[in-house]
Amino acid sequence: YAFNAAISACEKALEWRHALQMFNTMRNHAMEVDTITYNAVISSCDKGGQWSQALDIFDAMPAQKVDPNTVTYSAAISSCRHGGRWAQALSLLSAMGKHAVEL
């Protein structure tokens, strides 16, 4: 859980590159990457102006068998807002309801 805390610290410091580097290190070393990890790295990328990267990471979650939660969807929708992707934001909002994620 130390990596999750470190990624969250990077998010707050707007250090999206470091957050992404730690995320990739975790995955490359077969460390547990959970919803909280994804939340932190998606939010970090979003807040760092890397909305496209944030959405790519969100889209990769199903292949990694990690389920998004309300925080994950909120970060992804925020990324859509920053990228002017309103249709994708509406699609994510709809998906939240279909997957019984609390709105």
PDB file of C-alpha atoms in Angstrom:
ATOM      1  CA  TYR A   1       0.000   0.000   0.000  1.00  0.00           C
ATOM      2  CA  ALA A   2       3.048   2.247   0.158  1.00  0.00           C
ATOM      3  CA  PHE A   3       2.950   2.655  -3.624  1.00  0.00           C
ATOM      4  CA  ASN A   4      -0.698   3.753  -3.481  1.00  0.00           C
ATOM      5  CA  ALA A   5       0.203   6.400  -0.912  1.00  0.00           C
ATOM      6  CA  ALA A   6       3.161   7.538  -3.000  1.00  0.00           C
ATOM      7  CA  ILE A   7       1.034   7.762  -6.161  1.00  0.00           C
ATOM      8  CA  SER A   8      -1.565   9.783  -4.238  1.00  0.00           C
ATOM      9  CA  ALA A   9       1.180  12.115  -3.014  1.00  0.00           C
ATOM     10  CA  CYS A  10       2.304  12.594  -6.620  1.00  0.00           C
ATOM     11  CA  GLU A  11      -1.278  13.401  -7.584  1.00  0.00           C
ATOM     12  CA  LYS A  12      -1.478  16.140  -4.963  1.00  0.00           C
ATOM     13  CA  ALA A  13       1.896  17.532  -6.088  1.00  0.00           C
ATOM     14  CA  LEU A  14       0.822  17.429  -9.766  1.00  0.00           C
ATOM     15  CA  GLU A  15       3.658  15.015 -10.529  1.00  0.00           C
ATOM     16  CA  TRP A  16       1.765  12.818 -12.987  1.00  0.00           C
ATOM     17  CA  ARG A  17       4.961  11.475 -14.589  1.00  0.00           C
ATOM     18  CA  HIS A  18       6.202  10.078 -11.271  1.00  0.00           C
ATOM     19  CA  ALA A  19       2.761   8.647 -10.512  1.00  0.00           C
ATOM     20  CA  LEU A  20       2.691   6.917 -13.891  1.00  0.00           C
ATOM     21  CA  GLN A  21       6.224   5.631 -13.415  1.00  0.00           C
ATOM     22  CA  MET A  22       5.319   4.073 -10.049  1.00  0.00           C
ATOM     23  CA  PHE A  23       2.142   2.589 -11.530  1.00  0.00           C
ATOM     24  CA  ASN A  24       4.149   0.987 -14.343  1.00  0.00           C
ATOM     25  CA  THR A  25       6.747  -0.274 -11.875  1.00  0.00           C
ATOM     26  CA  MET A  26       4.002  -1.958  -9.875  1.00  0.00           C
ATOM     27  CA  ARG A  27       2.597  -3.659 -12.952  1.00  0.00           C
ATOM     28  CA  ASN A  28       6.010  -4.668 -14.319  1.00  0.00           C
ATOM     29  CA  HIS A  29       6.939  -6.312 -11.011  1.00  0.00           C
ATOM     30  CA  ALA A  30       3.612  -8.139 -10.628  1.00  0.00           C
ATOM     31  CA  MET A  31       2.685  -6.087  -7.573  1.00  0.00           C
ATOM     32  CA  GLU A  32      -0.974  -5.808  -6.621  1.00  0.00           C
ATOM     33  CA  VAL A  33      -2.624  -3.017  -8.573  1.00  0.00           C
ATOM     34  CA  ASP A  34      -6.124  -2.409  -7.253  1.00  0.00           C
ATOM     35  CA  THR A  35      -8.944   0.074  -7.718  1.00  0.00           C
ATOM     36  CA  ILE A  36      -7.291   2.524  -5.328  1.00  0.00           C
ATOM     37  CA  THR A  37      -4.105   2.428  -7.404  1.00  0.00           C
ATOM     38  CA  TYR A  38      -6.064   3.106 -10.579  1.00  0.00           C
ATOM     39  CA  ASN A  39      -8.003   5.910  -8.893  1.00  0.00           C
ATOM     40  CA  ALA A  40      -4.790   7.631  -7.862  1.00  0.00           C
ATOM     41  CA  VAL A  41      -2.987   7.317 -11.192  1.00  0.00           C
ATOM     42  CA  ILE A  42      -6.037   8.298 -13.277  1.00  0.00           C
ATOM     43  CA  SER A  43      -6.638  11.331 -11.088  1.00  0.00           C
ATOM     44  CA  SER A  44      -2.941  12.209 -11.176  1.00  0.00           C
ATOM     45  CA  CYS A  45      -2.878  12.144 -14.969  1.00  0.00           C
ATOM     46  CA  ASP A  46      -6.106  14.132 -15.152  1.00  0.00           C
ATOM     47  CA  LYS A  47      -4.880  16.815 -12.770  1.00  0.00           C
ATOM     48  CA  GLY A  48      -1.585  16.954 -14.646  1.00  0.00           C
ATOM     49  CA  GLY A  49      -3.381  17.763 -17.888  1.00  0.00           C
ATOM     50  CA  GLN A  50      -2.904  14.288 -19.316  1.00  0.00           C
ATOM     51  CA  TRP A  51      -6.582  13.530 -19.824  1.00  0.00           C
ATOM     52  CA  SER A  52      -5.980  11.177 -22.761  1.00  0.00           C
ATOM     53  CA  GLN A  53      -3.506   9.104 -20.724  1.00  0.00           C
ATOM     54  CA  ALA A  54      -5.995   9.012 -17.856  1.00  0.00           C
ATOM     55  CA  LEU A  55      -8.724   7.666 -20.130  1.00  0.00           C
ATOM     56  CA  ASP A  56      -6.380   5.071 -21.627  1.00  0.00           C
ATOM     57  CA  ILE A  57      -5.581   3.813 -18.132  1.00  0.00           C
ATOM     58  CA  PHE A  58      -9.285   3.701 -17.253  1.00  0.00           C
ATOM     59  CA  ASP A  59     -10.023   1.756 -20.454  1.00  0.00           C
ATOM     60  CA  ALA A  60      -7.339  -0.817 -19.531  1.00  0.00           C
ATOM     61  CA  MET A  61      -8.964  -1.707 -16.215  1.00  0.00           C
ATOM     62  CA  PRO A  62     -11.229  -4.541 -17.461  1.00  0.00           C
ATOM     63  CA  ALA A  63      -8.281  -6.367 -19.053  1.00  0.00           C
ATOM     64  CA  GLN A  64      -6.516  -6.199 -15.686  1.00  0.00           C
ATOM     65  CA  LYS A  65      -9.658  -7.501 -13.943  1.00  0.00           C
ATOM     66  CA  VAL A  66      -9.913  -4.408 -11.761  1.00  0.00           C
ATOM     67  CA  ASP A  67     -13.394  -2.985 -11.244  1.00  0.00           C
ATOM     68  CA  PRO A  68     -13.841   0.786 -11.249  1.00  0.00           C
ATOM     69  CA  ASN A  69     -15.757   2.426  -8.418  1.00  0.00           C
ATOM     70  CA  THR A  70     -17.419   5.831  -8.043  1.00  0.00           C
ATOM     71  CA  VAL A  71     -14.066   7.562  -7.545  1.00  0.00           C
ATOM     72  CA  THR A  72     -12.646   5.933 -10.676  1.00  0.00           C
ATOM     73  CA  TYR A  73     -15.593   6.969 -12.817  1.00  0.00           C
ATOM     74  CA  SER A  74     -15.497  10.503 -11.393  1.00  0.00           C
ATOM     75  CA  ALA A  75     -11.814  10.838 -12.304  1.00  0.00           C
ATOM     76  CA  ALA A  76     -12.462   9.479 -15.800  1.00  0.00           C
ATOM     77  CA  ILE A  77     -15.435  11.811 -16.292  1.00  0.00           C
ATOM     78  CA  SER A  78     -13.265  14.723 -15.134  1.00  0.00           C
ATOM     79  CA  SER A  79     -10.723  13.694 -17.771  1.00  0.00           C
ATOM     80  CA  CYS A  80     -13.473  13.729 -20.386  1.00  0.00           C
ATOM     81  CA  ARG A  81     -14.377  17.242 -19.287  1.00  0.00           C
ATOM     82  CA  HIS A  82     -10.790  18.427 -19.645  1.00  0.00           C
ATOM     83  CA  GLY A  83     -10.532  16.809 -23.062  1.00  0.00           C
ATOM     84  CA  GLY A  84     -13.878  18.136 -24.294  1.00  0.00           C
ATOM     85  CA  ARG A  85     -15.198  14.581 -24.608  1.00  0.00           C
ATOM     86  CA  TRP A  86     -18.762  15.215 -23.443  1.00  0.00           C
ATOM     87  CA  ALA A  87     -20.216  12.209 -25.312  1.00  0.00           C
ATOM     88  CA  GLN A  88     -17.715   9.900 -23.635  1.00  0.00           C
ATOM     89  CA  ALA A  89     -18.527  11.469 -20.270  1.00  0.00           C
ATOM     90  CA  LEU A  90     -22.219  10.685 -20.812  1.00  0.00           C
ATOM     91  CA  SER A  91     -21.319   7.145 -21.842  1.00  0.00           C
ATOM     92  CA  LEU A  92     -19.303   6.675 -18.631  1.00  0.00           C
ATOM     93  CA  LEU A  93     -22.185   8.007 -16.580  1.00  0.00           C
ATOM     94  CA  SER A  94     -24.488   5.503 -18.256  1.00  0.00           C
ATOM     95  CA  ALA A  95     -21.983   2.687 -17.659  1.00  0.00           C
ATOM     96  CA  MET A  96     -21.944   3.522 -13.955  1.00  0.00           C
ATOM     97  CA  GLY A  97     -25.642   2.734 -13.773  1.00  0.00           C
ATOM     98  CA  LYS A  98     -25.332  -0.441 -15.830  1.00  0.00           C
ATOM     99  CA  HIS A  99     -22.554  -1.741 -13.595  1.00  0.00           C
ATOM    100  CA  ALA A 100     -24.449  -0.811 -10.434  1.00  0.00           C
ATOM    101  CA  VAL A 101     -21.805   1.694  -9.375  1.00  0.00           C
ATOM    102  CA  GLU A 102     -23.190   4.178  -6.883  1.00  0.00           C
ATOM    103  CA  LEU A 103     -23.948   7.506  -8.589  1.00  0.00           C
TER     104      LEU A 103
END
